[in-house]
Tab-separated table of C-alpha atoms in Angstrom:
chain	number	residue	atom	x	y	z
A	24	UNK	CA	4.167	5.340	15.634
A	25	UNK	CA	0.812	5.081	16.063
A	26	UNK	CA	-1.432	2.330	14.379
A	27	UNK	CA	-1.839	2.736	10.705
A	28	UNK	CA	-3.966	0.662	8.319
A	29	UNK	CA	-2.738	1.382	4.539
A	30	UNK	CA	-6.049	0.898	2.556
A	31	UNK	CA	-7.374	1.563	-1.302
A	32	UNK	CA	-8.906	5.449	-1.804
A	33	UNK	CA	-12.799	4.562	-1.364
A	34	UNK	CA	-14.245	7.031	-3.752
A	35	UNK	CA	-18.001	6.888	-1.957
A	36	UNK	CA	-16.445	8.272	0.945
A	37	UNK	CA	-12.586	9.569	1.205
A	38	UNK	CA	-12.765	12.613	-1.147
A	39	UNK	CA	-13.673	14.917	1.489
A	40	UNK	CA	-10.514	14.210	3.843
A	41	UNK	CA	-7.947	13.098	0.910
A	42	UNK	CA	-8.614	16.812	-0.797
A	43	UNK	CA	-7.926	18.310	2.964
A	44	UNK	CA	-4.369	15.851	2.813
A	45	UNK	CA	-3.562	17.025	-0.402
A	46	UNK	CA	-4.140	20.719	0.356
A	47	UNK	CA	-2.037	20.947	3.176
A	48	UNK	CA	0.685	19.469	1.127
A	49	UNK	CA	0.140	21.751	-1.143
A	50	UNK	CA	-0.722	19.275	-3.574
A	51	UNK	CA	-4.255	19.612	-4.679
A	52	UNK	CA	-5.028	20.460	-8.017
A	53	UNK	CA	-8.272	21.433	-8.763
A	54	UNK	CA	-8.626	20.470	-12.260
A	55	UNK	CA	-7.292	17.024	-11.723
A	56	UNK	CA	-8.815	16.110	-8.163
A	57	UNK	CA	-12.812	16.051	-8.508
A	58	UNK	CA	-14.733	12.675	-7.270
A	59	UNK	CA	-15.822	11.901	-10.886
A	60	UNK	CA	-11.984	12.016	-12.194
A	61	UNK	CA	-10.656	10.389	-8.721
A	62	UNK	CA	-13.619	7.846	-9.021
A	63	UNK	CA	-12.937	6.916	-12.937
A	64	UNK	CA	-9.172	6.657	-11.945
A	65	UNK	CA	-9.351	4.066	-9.350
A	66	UNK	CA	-12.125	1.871	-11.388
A	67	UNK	CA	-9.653	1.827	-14.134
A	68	UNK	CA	-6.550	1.371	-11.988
A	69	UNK	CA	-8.204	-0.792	-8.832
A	70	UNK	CA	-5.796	0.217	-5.479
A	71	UNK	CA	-3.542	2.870	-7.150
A	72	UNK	CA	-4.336	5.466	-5.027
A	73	UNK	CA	-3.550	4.401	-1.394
A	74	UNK	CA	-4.248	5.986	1.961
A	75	UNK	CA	-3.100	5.491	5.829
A	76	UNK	CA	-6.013	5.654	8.006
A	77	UNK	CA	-5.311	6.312	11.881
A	78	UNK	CA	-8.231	6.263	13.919
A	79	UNK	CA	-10.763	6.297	11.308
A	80	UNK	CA	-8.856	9.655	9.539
A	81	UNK	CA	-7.160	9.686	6.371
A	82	UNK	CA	-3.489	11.152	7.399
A	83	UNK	CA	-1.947	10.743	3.652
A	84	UNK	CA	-2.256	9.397	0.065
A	85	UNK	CA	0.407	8.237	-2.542
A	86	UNK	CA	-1.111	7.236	-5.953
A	87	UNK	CA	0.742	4.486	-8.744
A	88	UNK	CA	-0.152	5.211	-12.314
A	89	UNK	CA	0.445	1.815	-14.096
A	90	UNK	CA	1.347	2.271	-17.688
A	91	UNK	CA	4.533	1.197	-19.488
A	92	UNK	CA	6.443	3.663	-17.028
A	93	UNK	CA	4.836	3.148	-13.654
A	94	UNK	CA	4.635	6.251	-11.699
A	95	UNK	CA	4.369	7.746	-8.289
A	96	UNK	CA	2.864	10.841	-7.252
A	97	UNK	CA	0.827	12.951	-4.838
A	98	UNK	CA	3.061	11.337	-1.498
A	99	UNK	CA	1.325	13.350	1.510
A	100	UNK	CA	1.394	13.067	4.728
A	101	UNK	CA	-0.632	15.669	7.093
A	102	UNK	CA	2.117	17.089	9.520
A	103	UNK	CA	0.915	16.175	12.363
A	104	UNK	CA	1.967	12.672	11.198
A	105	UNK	CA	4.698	13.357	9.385
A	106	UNK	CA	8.185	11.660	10.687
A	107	UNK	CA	6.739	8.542	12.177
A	108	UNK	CA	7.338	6.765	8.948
A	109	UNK	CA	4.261	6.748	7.636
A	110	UNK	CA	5.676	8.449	4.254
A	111	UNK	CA	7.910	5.401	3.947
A	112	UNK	CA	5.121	2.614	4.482
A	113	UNK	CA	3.213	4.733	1.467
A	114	UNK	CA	6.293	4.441	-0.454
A	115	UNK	CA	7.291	0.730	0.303
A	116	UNK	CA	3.452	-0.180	-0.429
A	117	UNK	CA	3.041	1.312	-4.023
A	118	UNK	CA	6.484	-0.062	-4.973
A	119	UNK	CA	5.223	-3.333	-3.675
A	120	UNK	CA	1.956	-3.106	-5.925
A	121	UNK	CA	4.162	-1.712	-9.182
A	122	UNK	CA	6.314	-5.505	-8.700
A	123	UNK	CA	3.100	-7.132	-7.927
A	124	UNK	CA	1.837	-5.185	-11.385
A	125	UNK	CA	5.074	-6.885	-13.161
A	126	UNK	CA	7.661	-3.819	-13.130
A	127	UNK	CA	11.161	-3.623	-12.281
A	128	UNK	CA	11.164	0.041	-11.283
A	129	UNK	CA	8.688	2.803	-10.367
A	130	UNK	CA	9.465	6.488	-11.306
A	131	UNK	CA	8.550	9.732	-9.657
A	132	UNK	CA	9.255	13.552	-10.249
A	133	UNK	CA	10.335	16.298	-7.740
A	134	UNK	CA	9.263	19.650	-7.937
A	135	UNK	CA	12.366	22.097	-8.309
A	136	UNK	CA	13.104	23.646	-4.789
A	137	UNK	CA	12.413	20.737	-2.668
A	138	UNK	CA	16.155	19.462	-2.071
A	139	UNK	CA	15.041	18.101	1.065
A	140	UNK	CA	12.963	15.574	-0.908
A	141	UNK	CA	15.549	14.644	-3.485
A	142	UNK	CA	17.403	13.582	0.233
A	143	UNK	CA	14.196	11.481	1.503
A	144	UNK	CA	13.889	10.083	-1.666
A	145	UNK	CA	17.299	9.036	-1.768
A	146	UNK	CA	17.719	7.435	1.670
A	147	UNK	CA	15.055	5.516	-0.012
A	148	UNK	CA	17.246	4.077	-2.616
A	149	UNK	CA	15.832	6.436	-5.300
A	150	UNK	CA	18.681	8.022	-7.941
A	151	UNK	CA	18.583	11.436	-9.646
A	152	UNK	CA	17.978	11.505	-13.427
A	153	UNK	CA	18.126	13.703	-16.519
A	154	UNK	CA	16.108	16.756	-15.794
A	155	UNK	CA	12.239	17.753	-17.144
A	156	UNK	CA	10.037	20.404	-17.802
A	157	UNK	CA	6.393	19.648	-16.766
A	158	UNK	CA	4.063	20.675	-19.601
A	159	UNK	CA	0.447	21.153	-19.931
A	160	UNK	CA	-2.381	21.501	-22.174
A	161	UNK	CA	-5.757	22.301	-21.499
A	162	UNK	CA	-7.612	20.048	-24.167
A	163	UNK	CA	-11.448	22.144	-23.461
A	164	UNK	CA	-9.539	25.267	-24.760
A	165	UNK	CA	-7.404	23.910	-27.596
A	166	UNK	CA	-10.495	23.805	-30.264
């Protein structure tokens, strides 16, 4: 594996490559990732959006909303990193901030048609639950 330094998002100057992460993972959204939302996110939660540098490059992300319910999301890894564990160190680090934070457990959803996650996950130590649907509402057009 090669070297990897886990560091806090820097929103002066990771945008950029974290939006490149996130869009080969196919997990960029638009009208949630902009530098003014990811920079108001991380001064109001301070390291909960973590990423693995390797030579200077940002190779992934995981982010850990704190709240009653702490969550993780947006786990990425660019593939020509992927299997070398760096997935896992994400993982293992924003569980370790959530106890640092005071929780017991951490939560996190799958999309449907991703079995082979619900398997990662679960080598993990994460268990299945009751099952969601994902809602949305856009508050600009609800007036």
């Amino acid at each position: 594996m090669p070297e990897v330094i886990l560091r806090d998002y820097n929103p002066d100057n990771d945008f950029t490559q974290l939006s490149e992460v996130l869009k080969e993972a196919d997990l960029f959204d638009s009208d949630y990732e902009t530098p003014e939302k990811l920079a108001r996110w991380v001064e109001i939660q301070p390291g909960s959006i973590i990423v693995p540098e390797v030579k200077g490059e940002i190779v992934g992300s995981i982010y850990l909303q704190d709240g009653i319910i702490p969550h993780i999301f947006r786990l990425a890894v660019r593939e020509d990193y992927r299997k070398q564990g760096i997935g896992t160190e994400l993982l293992y680090e924003a569980e370790r901030r959530a106890q640092v934070l005071g929780h017991d457990f951490v939560e996190l959803f799958i999309a449907p048609g991703h079995p082979e996650l619900i398997e990662w996950y679960g080598k993990r130590g994460y268990e299945g639950r009751e099952q969601y649907t994902d809602m949305f509402k856009n508050l600009k057009q609800a007036s």
